[in-house]
Amino acid sequence: GINAEYGGINVEKTQRKTRQLRFCVNYKLVILIAIKLAHTTDPTRNAELSALLATIPIQKKHRLPFIQNALQVNEKRENWGLLASLMEATSQENPELLEKCQRMKFRDNHVTPSVCQKCQQSCYLSDYYCKHCETAHKILFSALSFVVISEPDPLFCSTCDSSFSTNEAKSEDDCPICNYSTLSARFSVTTASESVDGS
């Protein structure tokens, strides 16, 4: 492959290190969410954290138990929209359960209302597109509190891609998750879930 260098910086090596750092950060987030989940008694919070935990891209063999738990929890809580989105995001095929979600019109009974990052109108966690401005809707959770970020200009780490509410962090602060880069604002509307291959 091409081993390009710009200004003395080995691009391929830098990209590889970034991928490795993000891989480690994902496992750190999994541990932090699992700890918070273990101390959560609120059913709505339990459902959301379970779903969030299941969507973090770690190795498949480690991720599968979280996916199975999230499906069970959200079915019990009757979060049919979130459940259908979760099955799609994690590539879980369950035609019978998906049909049930359709019969229930993808209604969610125990989720925190979300807000479109672009138009600031209310959305559901399970919405792929905002019904108001049709922007691709990416749900952002704070990497510190793991609550939905509803503000229009959250902060991001350019290295580990963690997101933060401006109520919890400031621009130019060092990233509290990877401690590698400073935080800055950027608008992100991606809907596709990243995946990490593993066995």
PDB file of C-alpha atoms in Angstrom:
ATOM      1  CA  GLY A   1       0.000   0.000   0.000  1.00  0.00           C
ATOM      2  CA  ILE A   2       0.926   3.654  -0.220  1.00  0.00           C
ATOM      3  CA  ASN A   3       2.934   4.852   2.732  1.00  0.00           C
ATOM      4  CA  ALA A   4       2.498   8.603   2.237  1.00  0.00           C
ATOM      5  CA  GLU A   5       4.236  11.266   4.262  1.00  0.00           C
ATOM      6  CA  TYR A   6       3.250  14.924   4.503  1.00  0.00           C
ATOM      7  CA  GLY A   7       5.517  17.346   6.297  1.00  0.00           C
ATOM      8  CA  GLY A   8       7.345  14.483   7.958  1.00  0.00           C
ATOM      9  CA  ILE A   9       4.081  12.903   9.211  1.00  0.00           C
ATOM     10  CA  ASN A  10       3.506   9.268   8.279  1.00  0.00           C
ATOM     11  CA  VAL A  11      -0.197   9.362   7.348  1.00  0.00           C
ATOM     12  CA  GLU A  12      -0.741   5.604   7.302  1.00  0.00           C
ATOM     13  CA  LYS A  13       0.904   5.169  10.695  1.00  0.00           C
ATOM     14  CA  THR A  14      -1.130   8.031  12.172  1.00  0.00           C
ATOM     15  CA  GLN A  15      -4.393   6.591  10.830  1.00  0.00           C
ATOM     16  CA  ARG A  16      -3.529   3.157  12.213  1.00  0.00           C
ATOM     17  CA  LYS A  17      -2.833   4.620  15.650  1.00  0.00           C
ATOM     18  CA  THR A  18      -6.127   6.512  15.542  1.00  0.00           C
ATOM     19  CA  ARG A  19      -8.023   3.310  14.714  1.00  0.00           C
ATOM     20  CA  GLN A  20      -6.281   1.497  17.564  1.00  0.00           C
ATOM     21  CA  LEU A  21      -7.057   4.321  19.990  1.00  0.00           C
ATOM     22  CA  ARG A  22     -10.746   4.367  18.997  1.00  0.00           C
ATOM     23  CA  PHE A  23     -10.898   0.604  19.428  1.00  0.00           C
ATOM     24  CA  CYS A  24      -9.571   0.966  22.997  1.00  0.00           C
ATOM     25  CA  VAL A  25     -11.868   3.922  23.721  1.00  0.00           C
ATOM     26  CA  ASN A  26     -14.902   1.852  22.678  1.00  0.00           C
ATOM     27  CA  TYR A  27     -14.025  -0.763  25.295  1.00  0.00           C
ATOM     28  CA  LYS A  28     -13.516   1.979  27.884  1.00  0.00           C
ATOM     29  CA  LEU A  29     -16.990   3.343  27.086  1.00  0.00           C
ATOM     30  CA  VAL A  30     -18.484  -0.154  27.331  1.00  0.00           C
ATOM     31  CA  ILE A  31     -17.055  -0.548  30.836  1.00  0.00           C
ATOM     32  CA  LEU A  32     -18.269   2.902  31.939  1.00  0.00           C
ATOM     33  CA  ILE A  33     -21.785   2.309  30.584  1.00  0.00           C
ATOM     34  CA  ALA A  34     -21.949  -1.185  32.098  1.00  0.00           C
ATOM     35  CA  ILE A  35     -21.039   0.248  35.513  1.00  0.00           C
ATOM     36  CA  LYS A  36     -23.694   2.964  35.192  1.00  0.00           C
ATOM     37  CA  LEU A  37     -26.243   0.399  33.999  1.00  0.00           C
ATOM     38  CA  ALA A  38     -25.557  -1.816  37.010  1.00  0.00           C
ATOM     39  CA  HIS A  39     -26.542   1.069  39.303  1.00  0.00           C
ATOM     40  CA  THR A  40     -29.611   2.166  37.344  1.00  0.00           C
ATOM     41  CA  THR A  41     -33.091   1.388  38.644  1.00  0.00           C
ATOM     42  CA  ASP A  42     -35.103   3.709  36.382  1.00  0.00           C
ATOM     43  CA  PRO A  43     -36.721   1.603  33.592  1.00  0.00           C
ATOM     44  CA  THR A  44     -36.385   4.304  30.935  1.00  0.00           C
ATOM     45  CA  ARG A  45     -32.719   4.871  31.718  1.00  0.00           C
ATOM     46  CA  ASN A  46     -32.155   1.118  31.808  1.00  0.00           C
ATOM     47  CA  ALA A  47     -33.641   0.686  28.326  1.00  0.00           C
ATOM     48  CA  GLU A  48     -31.626   3.541  26.836  1.00  0.00           C
ATOM     49  CA  LEU A  49     -28.312   2.502  28.361  1.00  0.00           C
ATOM     50  CA  SER A  50     -28.857  -1.103  27.269  1.00  0.00           C
ATOM     51  CA  ALA A  51     -29.482   0.046  23.700  1.00  0.00           C
ATOM     52  CA  LEU A  52     -26.486   2.376  23.739  1.00  0.00           C
ATOM     53  CA  LEU A  53     -24.243  -0.358  25.079  1.00  0.00           C
ATOM     54  CA  ALA A  54     -25.335  -2.725  22.309  1.00  0.00           C
ATOM     55  CA  THR A  55     -24.466  -0.281  19.538  1.00  0.00           C
ATOM     56  CA  ILE A  56     -20.861   0.416  20.517  1.00  0.00           C
ATOM     57  CA  PRO A  57     -18.608  -1.239  17.915  1.00  0.00           C
ATOM     58  CA  ILE A  58     -16.490  -3.764  19.784  1.00  0.00           C
ATOM     59  CA  GLN A  59     -15.614  -7.337  18.805  1.00  0.00           C
ATOM     60  CA  LYS A  60     -18.673  -9.383  17.916  1.00  0.00           C
ATOM     61  CA  LYS A  61     -18.071 -12.075  20.531  1.00  0.00           C
ATOM     62  CA  HIS A  62     -18.032  -9.420  23.270  1.00  0.00           C
ATOM     63  CA  ARG A  63     -20.882  -7.381  21.827  1.00  0.00           C
ATOM     64  CA  LEU A  64     -23.418 -10.184  21.357  1.00  0.00           C
ATOM     65  CA  PRO A  65     -24.454 -10.521  25.047  1.00  0.00           C
ATOM     66  CA  PHE A  66     -25.096  -6.757  25.189  1.00  0.00           C
ATOM     67  CA  ILE A  67     -27.205  -6.942  22.015  1.00  0.00           C
ATOM     68  CA  GLN A  68     -29.276  -9.821  23.367  1.00  0.00           C
ATOM     69  CA  ASN A  69     -29.835  -8.028  26.665  1.00  0.00           C
ATOM     70  CA  ALA A  70     -30.822  -4.786  24.919  1.00  0.00           C
ATOM     71  CA  LEU A  71     -33.387  -6.601  22.776  1.00  0.00           C
ATOM     72  CA  GLN A  72     -34.903  -8.304  25.820  1.00  0.00           C
ATOM     73  CA  VAL A  73     -34.991  -5.107  27.899  1.00  0.00           C
ATOM     74  CA  ASN A  74     -36.560  -2.957  25.194  1.00  0.00           C
ATOM     75  CA  GLU A  75     -39.123  -5.593  24.277  1.00  0.00           C
ATOM     76  CA  LYS A  76     -40.113  -5.760  27.950  1.00  0.00           C
ATOM     77  CA  ARG A  77     -40.332  -1.958  28.085  1.00  0.00           C
ATOM     78  CA  GLU A  78     -42.369  -1.961  24.858  1.00  0.00           C
ATOM     79  CA  ASN A  79     -39.973   0.338  23.001  1.00  0.00           C
ATOM     80  CA  TRP A  80     -40.985  -0.929  19.579  1.00  0.00           C
ATOM     81  CA  GLY A  81     -39.352   1.803  17.516  1.00  0.00           C
ATOM     82  CA  LEU A  82     -36.075   1.624  19.409  1.00  0.00           C
ATOM     83  CA  LEU A  83     -36.218  -2.159  19.255  1.00  0.00           C
ATOM     84  CA  ALA A  84     -36.608  -2.159  15.446  1.00  0.00           C
ATOM     85  CA  SER A  85     -33.786   0.359  15.044  1.00  0.00           C
ATOM     86  CA  LEU A  86     -31.609  -1.678  17.362  1.00  0.00           C
ATOM     87  CA  MET A  87     -32.168  -4.843  15.332  1.00  0.00           C
ATOM     88  CA  GLU A  88     -31.195  -3.014  12.151  1.00  0.00           C
ATOM     89  CA  ALA A  89     -28.161  -1.314  13.687  1.00  0.00           C
ATOM     90  CA  THR A  90     -26.845  -4.602  15.072  1.00  0.00           C
ATOM     91  CA  SER A  91     -27.826  -6.772  12.070  1.00  0.00           C
ATOM     92  CA  GLN A  92     -30.110  -8.981  14.164  1.00  0.00           C
ATOM     93  CA  GLU A  93     -32.656 -10.886  12.083  1.00  0.00           C
ATOM     94  CA  ASN A  94     -35.894 -11.645  13.907  1.00  0.00           C
ATOM     95  CA  PRO A  95     -38.847 -11.428  11.480  1.00  0.00           C
ATOM     96  CA  GLU A  96     -41.390 -12.301  14.163  1.00  0.00           C
ATOM     97  CA  LEU A  97     -40.203  -9.563  16.510  1.00  0.00           C
ATOM     98  CA  LEU A  98     -39.941  -7.035  13.674  1.00  0.00           C
ATOM     99  CA  GLU A  99     -43.511  -7.830  12.644  1.00  0.00           C
ATOM    100  CA  LYS A 100     -44.601  -7.200  16.217  1.00  0.00           C
ATOM    101  CA  CYS A 101     -42.834  -3.824  16.139  1.00  0.00           C
ATOM    102  CA  GLN A 102     -44.744  -2.985  12.962  1.00  0.00           C
ATOM    103  CA  ARG A 103     -48.064  -3.998  14.530  1.00  0.00           C
ATOM    104  CA  MET A 104     -47.298  -1.695  17.427  1.00  0.00           C
ATOM    105  CA  LYS A 105     -46.545   1.102  14.926  1.00  0.00           C
ATOM    106  CA  PHE A 106     -43.001   1.442  16.261  1.00  0.00           C
ATOM    107  CA  ARG A 107     -44.216   3.263  19.363  1.00  0.00           C
ATOM    108  CA  ASP A 108     -41.750   3.765  22.202  1.00  0.00           C
ATOM    109  CA  ASN A 109     -43.171   3.760  25.726  1.00  0.00           C
ATOM    110  CA  HIS A 110     -40.042   4.235  27.826  1.00  0.00           C
ATOM    111  CA  VAL A 111     -37.526   6.532  26.125  1.00  0.00           C
ATOM    112  CA  THR A 112     -36.301  10.070  26.718  1.00  0.00           C
ATOM    113  CA  PRO A 113     -37.450  12.517  24.003  1.00  0.00           C
ATOM    114  CA  SER A 114     -34.644  13.477  21.651  1.00  0.00           C
ATOM    115  CA  VAL A 115     -34.019  16.637  19.654  1.00  0.00           C
ATOM    116  CA  CYS A 116     -32.856  17.028  16.050  1.00  0.00           C
ATOM    117  CA  GLN A 117     -29.340  18.458  16.093  1.00  0.00           C
ATOM    118  CA  LYS A 118     -30.131  20.632  13.067  1.00  0.00           C
ATOM    119  CA  CYS A 119     -33.643  22.054  13.456  1.00  0.00           C
ATOM    120  CA  GLN A 120     -34.018  21.481  17.222  1.00  0.00           C
ATOM    121  CA  GLN A 121     -37.466  19.904  16.817  1.00  0.00           C
ATOM    122  CA  SER A 122     -38.450  16.880  18.889  1.00  0.00           C
ATOM    123  CA  CYS A 123     -37.543  13.415  17.602  1.00  0.00           C
ATOM    124  CA  TYR A 124     -37.608   9.865  18.877  1.00  0.00           C
ATOM    125  CA  LEU A 125     -34.461   7.916  19.645  1.00  0.00           C
ATOM    126  CA  SER A 126     -35.492   5.435  16.962  1.00  0.00           C
ATOM    127  CA  ASP A 127     -35.934   8.027  14.180  1.00  0.00           C
ATOM    128  CA  TYR A 128     -33.451   7.658  11.345  1.00  0.00           C
ATOM    129  CA  TYR A 129     -34.563  10.946   9.810  1.00  0.00           C
ATOM    130  CA  CYS A 130     -36.045  14.032  11.412  1.00  0.00           C
ATOM    131  CA  LYS A 131     -39.713  14.279  10.452  1.00  0.00           C
ATOM    132  CA  HIS A 132     -39.421  18.079  10.409  1.00  0.00           C
ATOM    133  CA  CYS A 133     -36.311  18.844   8.318  1.00  0.00           C
ATOM    134  CA  GLU A 134     -35.594  15.316   6.947  1.00  0.00           C
ATOM    135  CA  THR A 135     -32.004  15.497   8.142  1.00  0.00           C
ATOM    136  CA  ALA A 136     -30.367  12.176   8.868  1.00  0.00           C
ATOM    137  CA  HIS A 137     -30.754  11.842  12.616  1.00  0.00           C
ATOM    138  CA  LYS A 138     -27.798  10.626  14.622  1.00  0.00           C
ATOM    139  CA  ILE A 139     -28.512  10.305  18.330  1.00  0.00           C
ATOM    140  CA  LEU A 140     -25.641  11.757  20.315  1.00  0.00           C
ATOM    141  CA  PHE A 141     -24.940  10.692  23.864  1.00  0.00           C
ATOM    142  CA  SER A 142     -22.530  12.454  26.150  1.00  0.00           C
ATOM    143  CA  ALA A 143     -19.459  10.310  26.753  1.00  0.00           C
ATOM    144  CA  LEU A 144     -19.426  11.568  30.340  1.00  0.00           C
ATOM    145  CA  SER A 145     -23.029  11.221  31.519  1.00  0.00           C
ATOM    146  CA  PHE A 146     -24.430   9.016  28.693  1.00  0.00           C
ATOM    147  CA  VAL A 147     -27.537  11.172  28.391  1.00  0.00           C
ATOM    148  CA  VAL A 148     -28.918  12.381  25.059  1.00  0.00           C
ATOM    149  CA  ILE A 149     -27.320  15.616  23.854  1.00  0.00           C
ATOM    150  CA  SER A 150     -30.082  17.972  22.721  1.00  0.00           C
ATOM    151  CA  GLU A 151     -28.104  21.140  22.024  1.00  0.00           C
ATOM    152  CA  PRO A 152     -27.315  22.209  18.427  1.00  0.00           C
ATOM    153  CA  ASP A 153     -23.535  22.535  18.787  1.00  0.00           C
ATOM    154  CA  PRO A 154     -22.088  19.769  20.976  1.00  0.00           C
ATOM    155  CA  LEU A 155     -18.367  19.172  21.283  1.00  0.00           C
ATOM    156  CA  PHE A 156     -16.379  16.339  19.753  1.00  0.00           C
ATOM    157  CA  CYS A 157     -12.940  14.826  20.077  1.00  0.00           C
ATOM    158  CA  SER A 158     -11.287  14.681  16.650  1.00  0.00           C
ATOM    159  CA  THR A 159      -9.305  11.602  17.652  1.00  0.00           C
ATOM    160  CA  CYS A 160     -11.668   9.240  19.485  1.00  0.00           C
ATOM    161  CA  ASP A 161     -14.889  10.865  18.127  1.00  0.00           C
ATOM    162  CA  SER A 162     -16.533  11.016  21.555  1.00  0.00           C
ATOM    163  CA  SER A 163     -19.261  13.633  21.925  1.00  0.00           C
ATOM    164  CA  PHE A 164     -19.921  15.950  24.862  1.00  0.00           C
ATOM    165  CA  SER A 165     -22.502  18.453  26.011  1.00  0.00           C
ATOM    166  CA  THR A 166     -21.250  22.006  26.446  1.00  0.00           C
ATOM    167  CA  ASN A 167     -22.755  21.808  29.938  1.00  0.00           C
ATOM    168  CA  GLU A 168     -20.121  19.193  30.792  1.00  0.00           C
ATOM    169  CA  ALA A 169     -17.089  20.310  28.799  1.00  0.00           C
ATOM    170  CA  LYS A 170     -15.657  23.372  27.067  1.00  0.00           C
ATOM    171  CA  SER A 171     -14.147  23.941  23.661  1.00  0.00           C
ATOM    172  CA  GLU A 172     -10.370  23.470  23.680  1.00  0.00           C
ATOM    173  CA  ASP A 173     -10.551  21.253  26.787  1.00  0.00           C
ATOM    174  CA  ASP A 174      -8.533  18.066  26.590  1.00  0.00           C
ATOM    175  CA  CYS A 175     -10.728  15.088  25.758  1.00  0.00           C
ATOM    176  CA  PRO A 176     -11.629  13.444  29.098  1.00  0.00           C
ATOM    177  CA  ILE A 177     -12.017  10.059  27.413  1.00  0.00           C
ATOM    178  CA  CYS A 178      -8.807   9.599  25.404  1.00  0.00           C
ATOM    179  CA  ASN A 179      -6.748  12.567  26.707  1.00  0.00           C
ATOM    180  CA  TYR A 180      -5.262  12.853  23.228  1.00  0.00           C
ATOM    181  CA  SER A 181      -6.941  15.810  21.486  1.00  0.00           C
ATOM    182  CA  THR A 182      -8.804  18.975  22.392  1.00  0.00           C
ATOM    183  CA  LEU A 183     -12.568  19.311  21.969  1.00  0.00           C
ATOM    184  CA  SER A 184     -14.241  21.377  19.276  1.00  0.00           C
ATOM    185  CA  ALA A 185     -17.692  21.826  17.742  1.00  0.00           C
ATOM    186  CA  ARG A 186     -18.753  20.260  14.458  1.00  0.00           C
ATOM    187  CA  PHE A 187     -22.092  19.226  12.966  1.00  0.00           C
ATOM    188  CA  SER A 188     -22.591  15.513  12.304  1.00  0.00           C
ATOM    189  CA  VAL A 189     -25.683  13.917  10.737  1.00  0.00           C
ATOM    190  CA  THR A 190     -24.395  10.466   9.865  1.00  0.00           C
ATOM    191  CA  THR A 191     -26.822   7.602  10.433  1.00  0.00           C
ATOM    192  CA  ALA A 192     -24.772   4.574   9.446  1.00  0.00           C
ATOM    193  CA  SER A 193     -23.454   2.608  12.422  1.00  0.00           C
ATOM    194  CA  GLU A 194     -19.767   1.864  12.365  1.00  0.00           C
ATOM    195  CA  SER A 195     -18.781  -1.785  12.697  1.00  0.00           C
ATOM    196  CA  VAL A 196     -15.665  -3.505  13.910  1.00  0.00           C
ATOM    197  CA  ASP A 197     -14.889  -6.930  12.581  1.00  0.00           C
ATOM    198  CA  GLY A 198     -13.866  -9.469  15.161  1.00  0.00           C
ATOM    199  CA  SER A 199     -14.328 -13.033  16.191  1.00  0.00           C
TER     200      SER A 199
END
